[in-house]
């Protein structure tokens, strides 16, 4: 059983954000959460990240694998000279029958910064090293597989969230922030993370998006 939560705001509380996200269910008990961040802010960044998300959903619905869909999109953006506004992508594919998650990343959260995943009191971190989509044709897509457990939370965020933290070790502070959250509903967790970040960046220097997916095992009789 999955529950999904979202919290976000645009740079300077503007009307348009360059971040876009998607939460879709596919055949075979797969749910896919994607977060696209158009580099920069405003309508142009929104246009590119929206286009990427829409095409990604189309390819996945058509039966492409996650990695094939991302690779095809990257080459399409690169071949059409869209590198001026590259798009970073974070995607999580959850197999609800097997209790596994595959993470795919292209430039999402710059190198050395984390993609946190909460598991009870333990926070796992995946580091990305690839370049954003559309910059280099055929660029490598980072991929990691994780076994899920009852009560896990998958937390995805755009780079504006981490960049707002005024600390040298941003990953460490974010992990500590997540560990201190007492809320259990994904929507409440997403809102809490964003409210904590507001404390350090009230002017909102960049678009911010937080996505939280909670995973619970369905037991007999439920």
C-alpha positions as semicolon CSV with decimal commas, in nm:
position;residue;x (nm);y (nm);z (nm)
1;X;0,000;0,000;0,000
2;X;0,139;0,338;-0,102
3;X;0,051;0,687;0,011
4;X;0,189;0,996;-0,161
5;X;0,253;1,350;-0,037
6;X;0,380;1,668;-0,201
7;X;0,492;2,012;-0,090
8;X;0,652;2,283;-0,300
9;X;0,699;2,650;-0,374
10;X;0,850;2,856;-0,652
11;X;1,143;3,095;-0,637
12;X;1,044;3,413;-0,457
13;X;0,689;3,273;-0,429
14;X;0,639;3,335;-0,802
15;X;0,338;3,189;-0,981
16;X;0,536;2,943;-1,195
17;X;0,783;2,680;-1,077
18;X;1,047;2,509;-1,290
19;X;0,989;2,186;-1,094
20;X;0,734;1,932;-1,215
21;X;0,649;1,587;-1,087
22;X;0,445;1,280;-1,174
23;X;0,291;0,991;-0,982
24;X;0,150;0,713;-1,202
25;X;0,038;0,352;-1,168
26;X;0,128;0,100;-1,438
27;X;0,025;-0,259;-1,504
28;X;0,193;-0,530;-1,303
29;X;0,177;-0,351;-0,968
30;X;0,428;-0,079;-1,054
31;X;0,406;0,279;-0,932
32;X;0,644;0,541;-1,062
33;X;0,726;0,873;-0,898
34;X;0,924;1,124;-1,105
35;X;1,062;1,467;-1,027
36;X;1,194;1,689;-1,308
37;X;1,376;2,014;-1,240
38;X;1,420;2,252;-1,531
39;X;1,746;2,434;-1,470
40;X;1,680;2,794;-1,375
41;X;1,336;2,927;-1,285
42;X;1,022;3,064;-1,443
43;X;0,818;2,978;-1,752
44;X;1,105;2,845;-1,965
45;X;1,223;2,601;-1,698
46;X;0,860;2,500;-1,640
47;X;0,808;2,439;-2,012
48;X;1,107;2,206;-2,042
49;X;1,043;2,010;-1,723
50;X;0,673;1,976;-1,811
51;X;0,760;1,847;-2,157
52;X;1,004;1,597;-2,010
53;X;0,748;1,463;-1,758
54;X;0,473;1,436;-2,019
55;X;0,696;1,249;-2,264
56;X;0,824;1,023;-1,986
57;X;0,468;0,925;-1,893
58;X;0,388;0,862;-2,259
59;X;0,686;0,630;-2,309
60;X;0,617;0,439;-1,987
61;X;0,250;0,395;-2,080
62;X;0,364;0,266;-2,421
63;X;0,560;-0,014;-2,253
64;X;0,919;0,119;-2,251
65;X;1,130;0,022;-1,951
66;X;1,225;0,300;-1,714
67;X;1,588;0,310;-1,825
68;X;1,498;0,292;-2,194
69;X;1,246;0,575;-2,158
70;X;1,500;0,798;-1,982
71;X;1,771;0,719;-2,235
72;X;1,542;0,793;-2,528
73;X;1,432;1,122;-2,371
74;X;1,789;1,226;-2,301
75;X;1,894;1,162;-2,661
76;X;1,585;1,341;-2,791
77;X;1,658;1,651;-2,586
78;X;2,027;1,645;-2,683
79;X;1,961;1,589;-3,055
80;X;1,713;1,878;-3,062
81;X;1,965;2,118;-2,909
82;X;1,776;2,162;-2,584
83;X;2,094;2,164;-2,378
84;X;2,046;2,536;-2,312
85;X;1,778;2,444;-2,058
86;X;1,882;2,099;-1,928
87;X;1,644;1,904;-1,708
88;X;1,748;1,695;-1,409
89;X;1,537;1,390;-1,335
90;X;1,479;1,176;-1,028
91;X;1,263;0,867;-1,083
92;X;1,161;0,589;-0,847
93;X;0,991;0,275;-0,977
94;X;0,821;0,076;-0,702
95;X;0,728;-0,289;-0,749
96;X;0,440;-0,331;-0,506
97;X;0,431;-0,711;-0,534
98;X;0,800;-0,773;-0,472
99;X;0,861;-0,484;-0,229
100;X;1,149;-0,338;-0,431
101;X;1,235;0,006;-0,564
102;X;1,457;0,108;-0,853
103;X;1,600;0,461;-0,846
104;X;1,704;0,632;-1,168
105;X;1,882;0,965;-1,169
106;X;2,014;1,205;-1,429
107;X;2,178;1,508;-1,274
108;X;1,915;1,525;-1,000
109;X;2,072;1,701;-0,703
110;X;2,431;1,794;-0,799
111;X;2,724;1,558;-0,721
112;X;2,797;1,524;-0,352
113;X;2,442;1,601;-0,241
114;X;2,190;1,337;-0,133
115;X;1,870;1,175;-0,228
116;X;1,739;1,076;0,117
117;X;1,532;0,770;0,186
118;X;1,394;0,718;0,535
119;X;1,381;0,372;0,688
120;X;1,269;0,399;1,048
121;X;1,565;0,559;1,228
122;X;1,806;0,488;0,942
123;X;1,848;0,732;0,654
124;X;2,000;0,594;0,336
125;X;2,161;0,827;0,083
126;X;2,217;0,778;-0,288
127;X;2,470;1,006;-0,459
128;X;2,430;1,110;-0,822
129;X;2,719;1,170;-1,061
130;X;2,554;1,194;-1,404
131;X;2,487;1,510;-1,603
132;X;2,134;1,649;-1,660
133;X;1,918;1,516;-1,941
134;X;1,975;1,667;-2,283
135;X;2,333;1,780;-2,227
136;X;2,516;1,481;-2,376
137;X;2,360;1,222;-2,606
138;X;2,397;0,873;-2,459
139;X;2,494;0,995;-2,111
140;X;2,497;0,742;-1,826
141;X;2,187;0,704;-1,608
142;X;2,258;0,630;-1,243
143;X;2,058;0,329;-1,121
144;X;2,022;0,175;-0,778
145;X;1,795;-0,105;-0,650
146;X;1,666;-0,109;-0,292
147;X;1,471;-0,368;-0,095
148;X;1,170;-0,206;0,070
149;X;1,035;-0,281;0,415
150;X;0,710;-0,212;0,593
151;X;0,706;0,151;0,707
152;X;0,967;0,286;0,465
153;X;0,947;0,639;0,324
154;X;1,100;0,742;-0,005
155;X;1,177;1,115;-0,001
156;X;1,263;1,294;-0,323
157;X;1,353;1,662;-0,345
158;X;1,472;1,916;-0,600
159;X;1,814;2,076;-0,551
160;X;1,657;2,403;-0,428
161;X;1,562;2,230;-0,102
162;X;1,917;2,128;-0,017
163;X;2,071;2,447;-0,151
164;X;1,862;2,645;0,098
165;X;2,048;2,487;0,390
166;X;2,338;2,715;0,496
167;X;2,567;2,429;0,599
168;X;2,882;2,285;0,449
169;X;2,759;1,929;0,499
170;X;2,407;1,971;0,364
171;X;2,346;1,595;0,342
172;X;2,424;1,544;0,709
173;X;2,192;1,822;0,818
174;X;1,910;1,697;0,596
175;X;1,944;1,350;0,740
176;X;1,924;1,492;1,091
177;X;1,621;1,699;0,993
178;X;1,440;1,391;0,860
179;X;1,533;1,183;1,164
180;X;1,367;1,444;1,386
181;X;1,031;1,435;1,206
182;X;0,758;1,273;1,416
183;X;0,481;1,288;1,154
184;X;0,393;0,962;0,981
185;X;0,165;1,064;0,694
186;X;0,356;1,140;0,371
187;X;0,178;1,471;0,313
188;X;0,261;1,590;0,665
189;X;0,624;1,481;0,624
190;X;0,660;1,672;0,296
191;X;0,510;1,986;0,448
192;X;0,729;1,956;0,757
193;X;1,051;1,928;0,554
194;X;0,961;2,236;0,352
195;X;0,864;2,436;0,660
196;X;1,196;2,350;0,824
197;X;1,383;2,469;0,515
198;X;1,184;2,795;0,512
199;X;1,356;2,878;0,840
200;X;1,688;2,913;0,657
201;X;1,566;3,065;0,329
202;X;1,256;3,278;0,380
203;X;1,304;3,455;0,045
204;X;1,308;3,123;-0,147
205;X;1,614;3,159;-0,371
206;X;1,518;2,862;-0,591
207;X;1,219;2,644;-0,675
208;X;1,162;2,379;-0,409
209;X;0,974;2,050;-0,433
210;X;0,951;1,763;-0,183
211;X;0,783;1,431;-0,270
212;X;0,722;1,164;-0,006
213;X;0,598;0,812;-0,071
214;X;0,509;0,590;0,226
215;X;0,515;0,210;0,189
216;X;0,319;-0,030;0,408
217;X;0,283;-0,405;0,374
218;X;-0,072;-0,531;0,323
219;X;-0,132;-0,815;0,565
220;X;-0,395;-1,088;0,549
221;X;-0,738;-0,953;0,628
222;X;-0,658;-0,592;0,533
